Amino acid sequence: MKIFLLFSLAFLVYAEVPDCPNGYLKFDHTKTRVVFPSDGNLQIFPDNYVCQLQITVPLGYFATLTIDVESANPGNSAPVKVIDQTNQAEDIFRATAERFYLVSQGGSINLSTGDSKTQFRVIIEWKQLLFLGDPTATVINFVANLYELTQQFTEIQALVYPKDWTGELSMDASKGKSLVQTWAQAYQREPAIIQGVLNINGNGSLAVYANLSLPILVNPIATYDASNTGNQLPQQVYGPASSYLLTGGKSKITLSNDKNKLEQTKNFGRTGYFASQNFGTPDRIQDFEFGLTGVANSTTRTIFHLDFITMYFKGDEDYLTIAVFEDGAQVTERN
């Protein structure tokens, strides 16, 4: 009797990946399309391969990253991490043609394979931002997804808030104007969209704009001397979008969409503004919802004084309600 044994052998074929001198490789828009390491089938990277792929994005462009990742033994540490221009990072254990987007100034992909037997490929494509309408019709051109572009800005950054996020951004307006645009969204049981600035440290003048004032950047909610904000912060902004424009200096600003931090009153003498999400525009919807907390652990009662600068009521649809809470229980309400 003859016995035939059928068997197969599996081999791991490692890719001939480029060397990574000094721990990083740089890619820029001089090529419209870059594939790393190569087209075709995914190939396995060597163990303990560590490299940062630095992707620069010039003003007026955005970059699309199409990423594929497979790991035979990923462990607890992601072999791939994408970092955007605001230093927000996303760990990737597995991906199939997953897309990421970078705007000016760019970001990076950090590779650290360990012994995970990682297969990886990224396709990088740079494209120009497209204007909505005639770019010669206005001083400031309004582009898709709330990105604005003019020659007067030397720096533009965009921030899409994760849930309850607080972080610091650096702004450099020493050679022109620096613009930060933010976008927030509502989460379950939190229908009101609140975001804002917690701290400013540096120099220059920082103007804060609400929602639909973005296309023309007029009528700021507040303007701050970055070197002396006193008790003016935190400052809340109601609505999904806001802009922060720095002129004449360098500053670090701490932004947040954590309501608890934005409502907190740390010291007596705090000042600030409440403004509707369409402040500065003729939009008929001018709603807002804000909260303030008293000074914590103080034996002195916190008293807030409200001064109404501009408020027009027409018909039964317009109203203002002020409610007061103590220890989580409502004690009074005024309409």
Short mmCIF file of C-alpha atoms in Angstrom, two decimals:
data_model
loop_
_atom_site.label_atom_id
_atom_site.label_comp_id
_atom_site.label_asym_id
_atom_site.label_seq_id
_atom_site.Cartn_x
_atom_site.Cartn_y
_atom_site.Cartn_z
CA MET A 1 0.00 0.00 0.00
CA LYS A 2 1.29 3.39 -0.91
CA ILE A 3 0.42 6.44 1.11
CA PHE A 4 0.64 9.87 -0.41
CA LEU A 5 1.01 12.79 1.97
CA LEU A 6 -0.08 16.17 0.75
CA PHE A 7 1.24 19.14 2.62
CA SER A 8 1.96 22.79 2.11
CA LEU A 9 4.61 25.05 3.45
CA ALA A 10 3.87 28.67 4.32
CA PHE A 11 6.66 31.14 3.97
CA LEU A 12 6.70 34.72 5.19
CA VAL A 13 8.23 36.84 2.47
CA TYR A 14 9.52 40.11 3.83
CA ALA A 15 9.35 43.22 1.73
CA GLU A 16 12.46 45.01 0.63
CA VAL A 17 11.42 48.19 2.37
CA PRO A 18 13.45 51.38 2.06
CA ASP A 19 15.98 52.18 4.72
CA CYS A 20 14.84 54.73 7.30
CA PRO A 21 17.88 56.89 8.04
CA ASN A 22 17.67 58.87 11.28
CA GLY A 23 14.31 57.25 11.97
CA TYR A 24 12.18 59.14 9.45
CA LEU A 25 11.33 59.56 5.77
CA LYS A 26 9.87 62.74 4.26
CA PHE A 27 7.20 62.99 1.57
CA ASP A 28 5.95 66.20 -0.04
CA HIS A 29 3.58 67.33 -2.78
CA THR A 30 6.25 67.58 -5.50
CA LYS A 31 4.90 64.16 -6.50
CA THR A 32 1.14 64.00 -6.87
CA ARG A 33 1.04 60.35 -5.81
CA VAL A 34 3.35 58.29 -3.57
CA VAL A 35 3.04 54.59 -2.72
CA PHE A 36 5.00 53.24 0.25
CA PRO A 37 6.58 50.73 0.08
CA SER A 38 5.18 49.64 -3.31
CA ASP A 39 2.10 48.84 -5.38
CA GLY A 40 0.76 45.31 -5.73
CA ASN A 41 0.15 42.81 -2.95
CA LEU A 42 0.75 43.75 0.66
CA GLN A 43 4.20 42.72 1.82
CA ILE A 44 5.43 41.93 5.29
CA PHE A 45 7.70 44.41 7.04
CA PRO A 46 10.72 43.16 8.98
CA ASP A 47 10.41 42.77 12.72
CA ASN A 48 11.34 45.78 14.83
CA TYR A 49 11.07 48.15 11.88
CA VAL A 50 10.67 51.68 13.27
CA CYS A 51 10.13 54.68 11.02
CA GLN A 52 8.18 57.92 10.97
CA LEU A 53 6.73 58.88 7.59
CA GLN A 54 6.58 62.67 7.65
CA ILE A 55 3.99 64.06 5.24
CA THR A 56 4.12 67.79 4.51
CA VAL A 57 1.07 69.61 3.17
CA PRO A 58 1.49 73.17 1.85
CA LEU A 59 -1.04 75.95 2.19
CA GLY A 60 -3.88 75.47 -0.29
CA TYR A 61 -3.56 71.67 -0.46
CA PHE A 62 -4.81 68.62 1.39
CA ALA A 63 -3.42 65.09 1.44
CA THR A 64 -5.39 61.84 1.25
CA LEU A 65 -3.85 58.79 2.93
CA THR A 66 -5.19 55.38 1.88
CA ILE A 67 -3.88 52.81 4.35
CA ASP A 68 -3.86 49.00 4.41
CA VAL A 69 -2.66 47.16 7.52
CA GLU A 70 -2.63 43.46 8.44
CA SER A 71 -0.84 41.99 11.45
CA ALA A 72 -0.44 38.30 12.24
CA ASN A 73 0.45 39.03 15.85
CA PRO A 74 -0.49 42.64 16.70
CA GLY A 75 -0.33 42.36 20.49
CA ASN A 76 -1.38 45.36 22.58
CA SER A 77 0.58 48.01 20.68
CA ALA A 78 -0.65 49.25 17.33
CA PRO A 79 2.01 48.79 14.63
CA VAL A 80 0.72 51.88 12.80
CA LYS A 81 -0.26 55.26 14.20
CA VAL A 82 -1.54 58.26 12.20
CA ILE A 83 -0.93 61.73 13.65
CA ASP A 84 -2.57 64.83 12.16
CA GLN A 85 -1.64 68.52 12.19
CA THR A 86 -3.23 69.03 15.63
CA ASN A 87 -1.25 66.13 17.15
CA GLN A 88 -4.35 63.96 17.41
CA ALA A 89 -3.37 60.32 16.96
CA GLU A 90 -5.22 57.19 15.87
CA ASP A 91 -3.88 53.68 16.42
CA ILE A 92 -4.38 51.23 13.55
CA PHE A 93 -4.26 47.48 14.09
CA ARG A 94 -6.07 46.51 10.89
CA ALA A 95 -7.31 48.51 7.90
CA THR A 96 -8.45 47.93 4.34
CA ALA A 97 -8.21 50.98 2.10
CA GLU A 98 -9.02 53.20 5.08
CA ARG A 99 -8.74 56.90 4.32
CA PHE A 100 -7.30 59.72 6.38
CA TYR A 101 -7.00 63.40 5.48
CA LEU A 102 -4.35 65.97 6.33
CA VAL A 103 -4.44 69.71 5.77
CA SER A 104 -1.68 72.29 6.15
CA GLN A 105 0.88 71.75 7.72
CA GLY A 106 0.58 67.97 7.44
CA GLY A 107 1.17 65.06 9.78
CA SER A 108 2.91 61.70 10.07
CA ILE A 109 2.51 57.92 10.08
CA ASN A 110 4.50 56.15 12.78
CA LEU A 111 5.52 52.55 12.07
CA SER A 112 6.70 50.27 14.87
CA THR A 113 6.27 46.64 13.86
CA GLY A 114 7.80 44.82 16.84
CA ASP A 115 7.28 41.10 16.20
CA SER A 116 3.76 41.60 14.81
CA LYS A 117 4.54 40.41 11.25
CA THR A 118 2.86 43.54 9.90
CA GLN A 119 1.82 44.07 6.30
CA PHE A 120 1.49 47.76 5.48
CA ARG A 121 0.96 50.09 2.55
CA VAL A 122 0.00 53.74 2.25
CA ILE A 123 -0.95 55.67 -0.87
CA ILE A 124 -0.48 59.42 -0.47
CA GLU A 125 -2.14 61.87 -2.86
CA TRP A 126 -2.02 65.67 -2.71
CA LYS A 127 -4.81 67.80 -4.12
CA GLN A 128 -5.63 71.49 -4.17
CA LEU A 129 -8.54 72.79 -2.14
CA LEU A 130 -11.54 73.69 -4.29
CA PHE A 131 -13.32 77.02 -3.90
CA LEU A 132 -17.08 77.33 -3.64
CA GLY A 133 -18.18 80.03 -6.05
CA ASP A 134 -16.09 82.77 -7.61
CA PRO A 135 -12.88 83.23 -5.58
CA THR A 136 -12.57 86.81 -6.87
CA ALA A 137 -16.00 87.80 -5.55
CA THR A 138 -14.97 88.11 -1.90
CA VAL A 139 -11.93 89.19 0.05
CA ILE A 140 -11.76 85.81 1.80
CA ASN A 141 -12.56 82.70 -0.21
CA PHE A 142 -14.84 80.16 1.47
CA VAL A 143 -13.91 76.57 0.64
CA ALA A 144 -15.47 73.18 1.26
CA ASN A 145 -15.57 71.73 4.78
CA LEU A 146 -15.06 75.13 6.39
CA TYR A 147 -11.46 75.51 5.22
CA GLU A 148 -10.67 79.07 4.26
CA LEU A 149 -7.76 80.15 2.17
CA THR A 150 -6.27 83.56 1.41
CA GLN A 151 -2.80 84.85 0.92
CA GLN A 152 -3.05 86.87 4.13
CA PHE A 153 -2.88 83.69 6.25
CA THR A 154 0.58 82.24 6.79
CA GLU A 155 -0.78 79.38 8.90
CA ILE A 156 -4.10 77.51 8.88
CA GLN A 157 -4.96 74.65 11.24
CA ALA A 158 -8.15 72.60 11.53
CA LEU A 159 -9.45 70.75 14.57
CA VAL A 160 -12.33 68.25 14.65
CA TYR A 161 -13.19 67.65 18.29
CA PRO A 162 -13.43 64.12 19.67
CA LYS A 163 -15.78 63.73 22.64
CA ASP A 164 -14.72 65.73 25.74
CA TRP A 165 -11.36 66.73 24.27
CA THR A 166 -8.93 69.29 25.68
CA GLY A 167 -5.62 70.11 24.03
CA GLU A 168 -3.09 72.80 23.21
CA LEU A 169 -2.32 74.24 19.78
CA SER A 170 0.62 76.47 18.84
CA MET A 171 -0.09 79.50 16.66
CA ASP A 172 2.61 81.52 14.89
CA ALA A 173 1.52 84.91 13.54
CA SER A 174 4.97 86.51 13.63
CA LYS A 175 5.06 86.74 9.83
CA GLY A 176 1.33 87.03 9.10
CA LYS A 177 -2.04 85.87 10.38
CA SER A 178 -2.58 82.45 11.94
CA LEU A 179 -6.03 80.84 11.76
CA VAL A 180 -7.44 77.86 13.67
CA GLN A 181 -10.82 76.49 12.60
CA THR A 182 -12.72 74.04 14.80
CA TRP A 183 -15.68 71.74 14.33
CA ALA A 184 -17.62 70.08 17.15
CA GLN A 185 -20.62 67.75 17.17
CA ALA A 186 -23.38 66.81 19.58
CA TYR A 187 -23.23 63.54 21.49
CA GLN A 188 -25.99 61.45 23.05
CA ARG A 189 -27.81 63.26 25.86
CA GLU A 190 -25.82 66.40 25.08
CA PRO A 191 -27.81 68.20 22.37
CA ALA A 192 -26.14 71.55 23.02
CA ILE A 193 -22.82 71.96 21.21
CA ILE A 194 -20.38 73.88 23.39
CA GLN A 195 -16.71 74.50 22.65
CA GLY A 196 -14.26 77.25 23.46
CA VAL A 197 -10.91 78.45 24.74
CA LEU A 198 -9.59 77.69 28.23
CA ASN A 199 -6.22 79.43 28.19
CA ILE A 200 -3.99 81.67 26.07
CA ASN A 201 -0.26 81.92 26.67
CA GLY A 202 2.02 84.09 24.55
CA ASN A 203 1.69 87.40 22.75
CA GLY A 204 -0.35 88.94 19.98
CA SER A 205 -4.07 89.59 19.56
CA LEU A 206 -6.48 86.63 19.43
CA ALA A 207 -9.99 87.13 18.02
CA VAL A 208 -12.72 84.50 18.57
CA TYR A 209 -15.46 84.07 15.95
CA ALA A 210 -18.70 82.08 16.06
CA ASN A 211 -20.21 79.69 13.52
CA LEU A 212 -21.53 81.41 10.39
CA SER A 213 -19.32 84.48 10.67
CA LEU A 214 -16.60 82.24 9.20
CA PRO A 215 -16.82 83.23 5.51
CA ILE A 216 -15.99 86.89 6.16
CA LEU A 217 -14.52 86.82 9.69
CA VAL A 218 -16.31 89.87 11.06
CA ASN A 219 -17.92 90.66 14.42
CA PRO A 220 -15.76 88.58 16.78
CA ILE A 221 -17.30 87.39 20.02
CA ALA A 222 -14.22 88.55 21.89
CA THR A 223 -10.68 89.77 21.28
CA TYR A 224 -7.86 89.03 23.72
CA ASP A 225 -4.40 90.34 24.43
CA ALA A 226 -2.62 86.99 24.54
CA SER A 227 -0.13 88.26 27.12
CA ASN A 228 -2.82 89.37 29.58
CA THR A 229 -6.19 87.62 29.62
CA GLY A 230 -6.85 88.21 33.33
CA ASN A 231 -10.12 86.59 34.42
CA GLN A 232 -11.59 86.59 30.89
CA LEU A 233 -11.27 82.84 30.39
CA PRO A 234 -12.73 80.28 29.85
CA GLN A 235 -14.82 81.62 26.95
CA GLN A 236 -17.59 79.42 25.58
CA VAL A 237 -18.73 79.28 21.96
CA TYR A 238 -22.14 77.85 21.09
CA GLY A 239 -22.54 75.92 17.84
CA PRO A 240 -20.58 73.43 15.76
CA ALA A 241 -17.96 75.76 14.24
CA SER A 242 -15.66 78.50 15.43
CA SER A 243 -12.50 80.32 14.35
CA TYR A 244 -9.53 81.70 16.26
CA LEU A 245 -7.44 84.36 14.50
CA LEU A 246 -4.06 85.41 15.91
CA THR A 247 -2.23 88.49 14.64
CA GLY A 248 1.15 89.86 15.59
CA GLY A 249 2.80 87.24 17.76
CA LYS A 250 3.16 83.63 18.85
CA SER A 251 0.81 81.95 21.30
CA LYS A 252 -0.33 78.62 22.62
CA ILE A 253 -4.07 78.26 23.06
CA THR A 254 -5.85 75.55 25.01
CA LEU A 255 -9.14 74.55 23.35
CA SER A 256 -11.84 72.24 24.67
CA ASN A 257 -15.34 70.92 24.10
CA ASP A 258 -15.62 69.67 27.69
CA LYS A 259 -18.62 71.55 29.12
CA ASN A 260 -17.52 71.02 32.71
CA LYS A 261 -14.21 72.78 32.08
CA LEU A 262 -15.74 75.59 30.03
CA GLU A 263 -18.46 76.32 32.59
CA GLN A 264 -16.09 76.28 35.55
CA THR A 265 -15.44 79.56 37.38
CA LYS A 266 -12.04 79.42 39.07
CA ASN A 267 -11.84 82.94 40.51
CA PHE A 268 -14.13 85.80 41.42
CA GLY A 269 -14.20 88.60 38.89
CA ARG A 270 -14.61 86.32 35.89
CA THR A 271 -15.90 88.09 32.78
CA GLY A 272 -17.03 86.79 29.41
CA TYR A 273 -19.68 86.75 26.70
CA PHE A 274 -22.67 84.70 25.63
CA ALA A 275 -23.30 84.82 21.88
CA SER A 276 -25.66 82.94 19.59
CA GLN A 277 -24.24 80.43 17.13
CA ASN A 278 -24.95 82.78 14.21
CA PHE A 279 -23.67 85.91 15.95
CA GLY A 280 -22.54 88.57 13.51
CA THR A 281 -24.79 87.38 10.67
CA PRO A 282 -28.39 88.21 9.66
CA ASP A 283 -29.48 84.59 10.15
CA ARG A 284 -32.95 84.41 11.74
CA ILE A 285 -31.93 81.54 14.04
CA GLN A 286 -29.97 83.04 16.92
CA ASP A 287 -30.38 80.45 19.66
CA PHE A 288 -27.88 79.60 22.37
CA GLU A 289 -27.54 77.57 25.55
CA PHE A 290 -24.84 78.18 28.15
CA GLY A 291 -24.05 77.24 31.72
CA LEU A 292 -21.86 78.69 34.47
CA THR A 293 -20.76 77.23 37.78
CA GLY A 294 -19.81 79.15 40.90
CA VAL A 295 -16.35 79.24 42.43
CA ALA A 296 -15.70 75.77 43.85
CA ASN A 297 -15.01 75.23 47.56
CA SER A 298 -15.73 78.87 48.40
CA THR A 299 -17.63 80.01 51.48
CA THR A 300 -18.67 83.13 49.57
CA ARG A 301 -21.72 82.91 47.30
CA THR A 302 -20.95 83.42 43.62
CA ILE A 303 -23.12 86.10 42.01
CA PHE A 304 -23.27 86.52 38.23
CA HIS A 305 -24.29 89.84 36.64
CA LEU A 306 -25.67 89.66 33.09
CA ASP A 307 -25.56 92.70 30.80
CA PHE A 308 -27.59 92.41 27.59
CA ILE A 309 -25.84 94.24 24.77
CA THR A 310 -28.07 93.28 21.83
CA MET A 311 -31.20 91.16 22.12
CA TYR A 312 -34.34 91.56 20.02
CA PHE A 313 -37.50 89.56 20.66
CA LYS A 314 -40.24 89.20 18.05
CA GLY A 315 -43.46 87.28 18.63
CA ASP A 316 -43.99 84.26 20.85
CA GLU A 317 -41.16 82.22 19.35
CA ASP A 318 -38.38 84.29 20.90
CA TYR A 319 -37.62 83.91 24.59
CA LEU A 320 -34.84 83.85 27.17
CA THR A 321 -34.82 81.52 30.18
CA ILE A 322 -32.39 81.76 33.10
CA ALA A 323 -32.37 78.87 35.59
CA VAL A 324 -30.39 78.63 38.85
CA PHE A 325 -29.26 75.33 40.38
CA GLU A 326 -27.82 74.49 43.79
CA ASP A 327 -26.25 71.09 44.41
CA GLY A 328 -27.75 69.84 41.15
CA ALA A 329 -31.32 70.89 42.01
CA GLN A 330 -33.09 73.76 40.25
CA VAL A 331 -34.09 76.47 42.72
CA THR A 332 -35.45 79.19 40.44
CA GLU A 333 -36.22 80.03 36.83
CA ARG A 334 -36.89 83.34 35.10
CA ASN A 335 -38.32 83.85 31.61
#
